[in-house]
Coordinates of C-alpha atoms and ligand atoms in Angstrom, one line a residue:
M199 CA -17.4 -78.4 151.5
P200 CA -19.8 -76.9 154.1
L201 CA -21.9 -79.4 156.0
L202 CA -25.0 -77.5 155.1
Q203 CA -25.5 -75.8 151.8
A204 CA -28.8 -74.0 151.1
D205 CA -29.0 -72.3 147.7
D206 CA -31.5 -69.9 146.4
L207 CA -34.5 -71.2 148.3
F208 CA -38.0 -70.0 147.4
R209 CA -41.2 -70.9 149.3
F210 CA -44.5 -69.3 148.6
Y211 CA -47.6 -70.1 150.6
H212 CA -51.1 -69.7 149.2
P213 CA -53.6 -68.9 151.9
G214 CA -56.9 -68.1 150.3
D215 CA -56.5 -66.2 147.1
T216 CA -53.3 -64.6 148.2
E217 CA -49.6 -65.4 147.9
V218 CA -47.1 -65.1 150.8
R219 CA -43.5 -65.1 149.6
A220 CA -41.9 -66.5 152.7
L221 CA -38.5 -67.3 151.1
R222 CA -37.3 -65.3 148.0
G223 CA -33.9 -66.6 147.1
A224 CA -32.4 -67.4 150.5
S225 CA -28.9 -68.9 150.5
L226 CA -26.9 -70.0 153.5
S227 CA -24.0 -72.4 154.3
V228 CA -22.8 -73.7 157.6
S229 CA -19.5 -75.6 158.1
R230 CA -18.6 -78.2 160.7
G231 CA -17.6 -76.6 164.0
E232 CA -19.7 -73.5 163.3
T233 CA -22.6 -72.1 165.3
V234 CA -24.6 -69.7 163.2
A235 CA -27.2 -67.4 164.7
L236 CA -30.1 -66.7 162.3
V237 CA -31.8 -63.4 163.2
G238 CA -34.6 -61.4 161.6
P239 CA -37.9 -59.8 162.4
S240 CA -41.0 -61.9 163.0
G241 CA -42.4 -63.1 159.7
S242 CA -39.1 -62.7 157.8
G243 CA -38.9 -66.4 157.0
K244 CA -36.8 -68.0 159.7
S245 CA -39.1 -70.9 160.6
T246 CA -39.8 -71.6 156.9
L247 CA -36.0 -71.6 156.2
L248 CA -35.3 -74.0 159.1
A249 CA -38.1 -76.3 158.0
C250 CA -36.9 -76.4 154.4
I251 CA -33.3 -77.2 155.6
A252 CA -34.5 -79.9 157.9
G253 CA -36.6 -81.4 155.1
L254 CA -39.8 -80.9 157.1
D255 CA -41.1 -78.6 154.3
E256 CA -40.3 -78.7 150.6
P257 CA -39.2 -75.4 149.0
D258 CA -40.7 -74.3 145.6
G259 CA -37.3 -73.6 144.3
G260 CA -33.6 -74.0 145.2
M261 CA -31.6 -76.8 146.7
V262 CA -30.5 -78.0 150.2
T263 CA -27.6 -80.4 150.6
I264 CA -26.5 -81.8 154.0
D265 CA -23.2 -83.6 154.2
G266 CA -23.2 -83.8 150.4
Q267 CA -26.7 -85.4 150.3
R268 CA -29.6 -83.6 148.6
M269 CA -32.5 -82.9 150.9
T270 CA -34.8 -81.2 148.4
R271 CA -36.8 -82.7 145.6
R272 CA -36.9 -86.1 147.1
P273 CA -39.8 -88.3 148.4
E274 CA -40.7 -87.6 152.0
A275 CA -39.4 -91.1 153.1
E276 CA -35.9 -90.3 151.7
R277 CA -36.0 -86.9 153.4
A278 CA -36.9 -88.5 156.6
A279 CA -34.0 -91.0 156.3
L280 CA -31.5 -88.2 155.7
R281 CA -33.0 -86.2 158.5
A282 CA -32.7 -89.2 160.9
K283 CA -29.0 -89.6 159.9
S284 CA -27.9 -86.0 159.8
V285 CA -30.2 -83.5 161.3
G286 CA -31.5 -82.8 164.8
F287 CA -34.3 -80.4 165.4
L288 CA -34.7 -78.6 168.8
A289 CA -37.9 -76.7 169.1
Q290 CA -39.1 -74.6 172.0
S291 CA -41.1 -77.3 173.6
D292 CA -39.4 -80.5 172.7
N293 CA -40.4 -84.0 171.9
L294 CA -40.4 -85.8 175.2
F295 CA -42.5 -89.0 175.3
A296 CA -44.9 -88.5 178.2
H297 CA -44.8 -92.1 179.3
L298 CA -41.0 -92.3 179.6
S299 CA -38.8 -90.9 182.3
V300 CA -36.2 -88.2 181.5
A301 CA -33.5 -90.9 181.4
D302 CA -35.5 -93.2 179.2
N303 CA -36.3 -90.4 176.8
V304 CA -32.6 -89.8 176.4
G305 CA -31.8 -93.5 176.2
L306 CA -34.5 -94.1 173.6
Q307 CA -32.9 -91.4 171.5
M308 CA -29.5 -93.1 171.7
E309 CA -31.1 -96.4 170.7
L310 CA -32.8 -94.7 167.7
R311 CA -29.5 -93.6 166.4
G312 CA -28.0 -97.0 166.9
T313 CA -25.9 -96.4 170.1
R314 CA -26.3 -98.8 172.9
R315 CA -27.9 -97.0 175.8
N316 CA -25.5 -96.7 178.7
F317 CA -26.1 -95.5 182.2
Q318 CA -22.9 -93.5 182.3
T319 CA -23.5 -91.6 179.1
I320 CA -27.1 -90.8 180.0
S321 CA -26.0 -89.6 183.5
G322 CA -23.2 -87.5 181.9
L323 CA -25.7 -85.9 179.5
L324 CA -28.2 -85.1 182.2
R325 CA -25.4 -83.6 184.4
S326 CA -24.3 -81.4 181.5
V327 CA -27.7 -79.8 181.3
G328 CA -28.2 -79.6 185.0
L329 CA -30.8 -82.4 185.4
E330 CA -28.8 -84.9 187.3
G331 CA -31.4 -85.1 190.1
R332 CA -34.3 -85.6 187.7
A333 CA -33.3 -88.7 185.8
N334 CA -36.3 -90.7 187.0
A335 CA -38.8 -87.8 186.7
M336 CA -41.7 -88.1 184.3
P337 CA -42.0 -85.2 181.8
Q338 CA -45.3 -83.8 183.2
T339 CA -43.6 -83.2 186.6
L340 CA -40.8 -81.0 185.1
S341 CA -40.8 -77.2 185.4
G342 CA -40.7 -75.3 182.1
G343 CA -36.9 -74.8 182.4
E344 CA -36.3 -78.5 183.3
A345 CA -38.4 -79.6 180.3
A346 CA -36.4 -77.4 178.0
R347 CA -33.2 -78.9 179.4
A348 CA -34.6 -82.4 179.0
G349 CA -35.4 -81.6 175.4
L350 CA -31.9 -80.4 174.9
A351 CA -30.5 -83.6 176.5
V352 CA -32.6 -85.6 174.0
A353 CA -31.3 -83.5 171.1
L354 CA -27.7 -83.9 172.3
A355 CA -28.1 -87.6 172.8
A356 CA -28.8 -87.9 169.0
D357 CA -25.5 -85.9 168.4
P358 CA -26.6 -85.0 164.9
P359 CA -24.0 -83.6 162.5
L360 CA -26.3 -80.6 162.0
L361 CA -28.4 -79.3 164.9
I362 CA -31.2 -76.9 164.1
A363 CA -32.8 -74.9 166.9
D364 CA -35.8 -72.6 166.6
E365 CA -35.7 -70.0 169.5
P366 CA -34.3 -72.5 172.0
T367 CA -33.9 -69.9 174.7
A368 CA -37.1 -68.0 174.2
E369 CA -38.9 -69.1 177.3
V370 CA -36.2 -70.4 179.6
D371 CA -34.6 -69.1 182.8
R372 CA -31.1 -67.8 182.9
E373 CA -29.7 -71.0 184.3
T374 CA -31.2 -73.1 181.4
E375 CA -30.0 -70.6 178.9
N376 CA -26.5 -71.0 180.2
H377 CA -26.8 -74.8 179.9
I378 CA -27.9 -74.4 176.3
L379 CA -25.1 -72.0 175.5
D380 CA -22.5 -74.4 177.1
A381 CA -23.9 -77.3 175.1
L382 CA -23.7 -75.3 171.9
E383 CA -20.1 -74.5 172.7
R384 CA -19.3 -78.2 173.3
R385 CA -20.9 -79.1 169.9
R386 CA -18.7 -76.5 168.3
T387 CA -15.5 -77.9 169.7
S388 CA -16.4 -81.4 168.8
G389 CA -17.0 -80.4 165.1
G390 CA -20.8 -80.3 165.1
A391 CA -22.6 -77.7 163.0
T392 CA -25.4 -75.7 164.6
L393 CA -28.0 -73.3 163.2
I394 CA -30.1 -71.3 165.6
A395 CA -33.0 -68.9 165.0
T396 CA -32.8 -66.6 167.9
H397 CA -33.6 -63.1 169.3
S398 CA -31.2 -63.6 172.2
N399 CA -28.0 -61.5 172.3
A400 CA -26.5 -64.1 174.7
V401 CA -26.8 -66.7 171.9
R402 CA -25.5 -64.3 169.2
L403 CA -22.5 -63.5 171.3
R404 CA -21.6 -67.2 171.7
A405 CA -22.2 -67.9 167.9
S406 CA -19.4 -68.0 165.4
R407 CA -21.4 -65.9 163.0
T408 CA -24.7 -64.0 162.8
V409 CA -26.7 -64.2 159.6
M410 CA -29.7 -61.9 159.1
I411 CA -32.8 -62.6 157.1
A412 CA -35.4 -60.0 156.0
D413 CA -38.3 -60.6 153.6
G414 CA -37.2 -64.1 152.8
R415 CA -33.7 -63.2 151.8
I416 CA -30.4 -63.4 153.7
V417 CA -29.3 -59.7 153.8
T418 CA -26.2 -60.0 155.9
A419 CA -24.0 -63.0 155.2
D420 CA -21.5 -62.3 158.0
V421 CA -21.9 -59.9 160.8
S422 CA -18.6 -59.3 162.7
Q423 CA -18.3 -58.9 166.4
D424 CA -18.2 -55.0 166.3
T425 CA -21.3 -54.5 164.2
R426 CA -23.5 -56.7 166.3
V427 CA -26.7 -54.9 167.2
V428 CA -27.2 -54.6 170.9
S429 CA -30.9 -54.5 171.8
Ligands
ADP1103 P1 -49.4 -74.1 150.3 O1 -48.8 -72.8 149.8 O2 -48.3 -75.2 150.4 O3 -50.6 -74.6 149.5 P2 -51.2 -73.0 152.2 O4 -50.9 -71.6 151.8 O5 -52.4 -73.7 151.7 O6 -49.9 -73.8 151.8 O7 -51.1 -73.0 153.8 C1 -50.9 -74.2 154.5 C2 -51.6 -74.2 155.9 O8 -51.0 -73.1 156.7 C3 -53.0 -73.8 155.7 O9 -53.7 -74.8 156.5 C4 -53.2 -72.4 156.2 O10 -54.4 -72.3 156.9 C5 -52.1 -72.3 157.2 N1 -51.7 -70.9 157.3 C6 -52.1 -69.9 156.6 N2 -51.6 -68.7 156.8 C7 -50.7 -68.9 157.8 C8 -49.7 -68.1 158.5 N3 -49.6 -66.8 158.3 N4 -48.9 -68.7 159.4 C9 -49.0 -70.0 159.6 N5 -49.9 -70.8 159.0 C10 -50.7 -70.3 158.1
ADP1104 P1 -40.4 -66.2 161.1 O1 -40.1 -67.6 161.5 O2 -39.3 -65.4 160.7 O3 -41.4 -65.5 162.0 P2 -42.0 -67.6 159.1 O4 -41.2 -68.5 158.2 O5 -42.8 -68.2 160.2 O6 -41.2 -66.4 159.6 O7 -43.1 -66.9 158.1 C1 -42.7 -66.2 156.9 C2 -43.9 -65.7 156.2 O8 -44.7 -66.7 155.7 C3 -44.9 -64.9 157.2 O9 -45.5 -63.9 156.4 C4 -45.9 -65.9 157.6 O10 -47.1 -65.3 157.9 C5 -46.0 -66.8 156.4 N1 -46.3 -68.2 156.6 C6 -45.6 -69.0 157.4 N2 -46.2 -70.2 157.4 C7 -47.3 -70.2 156.6 C8 -48.2 -71.1 156.1 N3 -48.2 -72.4 156.5 N4 -49.2 -70.6 155.3 C9 -49.2 -69.3 154.9 N5 -48.3 -68.4 155.3 C10 -47.3 -68.8 156.1

């Protein structure tokens, strides 16, 4: 059974008197140990799909299950509980608490998932993203690339069964992109499932599969190495 199963998702928005059909029967599954790149033009429904999968939004139709647990058609509190247990969400500018140092942000995340915080694990995580010298830095003193890597360390500290990332490399330097790609590779070898919306070819080349979305539907379920578009 895939870790993530999303079946026939519909999501319509109603701004003003109009209807925007953001998802129109989107289906997708991701197995343990897979890194799936989700690509598609702007407005094709990527963010809506990720939000419905993470339980941050409720689709109008269809079903999402994660690790055999239903994410859709449940009260928000139950979705939040399932999300806390099974899903990590890495956005472009991540969730660092401004009053906590980089190391404390990572440590807090470990505590939240019930792991005892531990100097060695925190140091190892910071080293893996190239932030070993910045453990005691406060978030507002970080450069853009450093902040992105700190956000990544926080997401990795949670070590969620399913990691969802929305354009994680969009605004980062090459070095940070490499750290992100290496971290995704490590997740893959340790059996984690990762779903990344991306425009980056570097990300696609390191993914197990590329899935394309257009007009709210998955149009290519599996793009092989040779048919990858190079832009
Ligand atoms: P629903 O379909 O759930 O009722 P709405 O269509 O009312 O949702 O939109 C939810 C919110 O998103 C509104 O506050 C709206 O202003 C905002 N919004 C409208 N159009 C867009 C858009 N194209 N992209 C992002 N947000 C939008
Ligand atoms: P992508 O992430 O691929 O750019 P989105 O999921 O953000 O696509 O958007 C899909 C479609 O839904 C777009 O037409 C967008 O304008 C519209 N949309 C997204 N969020 C909202 C919202 N809250 N209210 C109304 N329309 C929205």
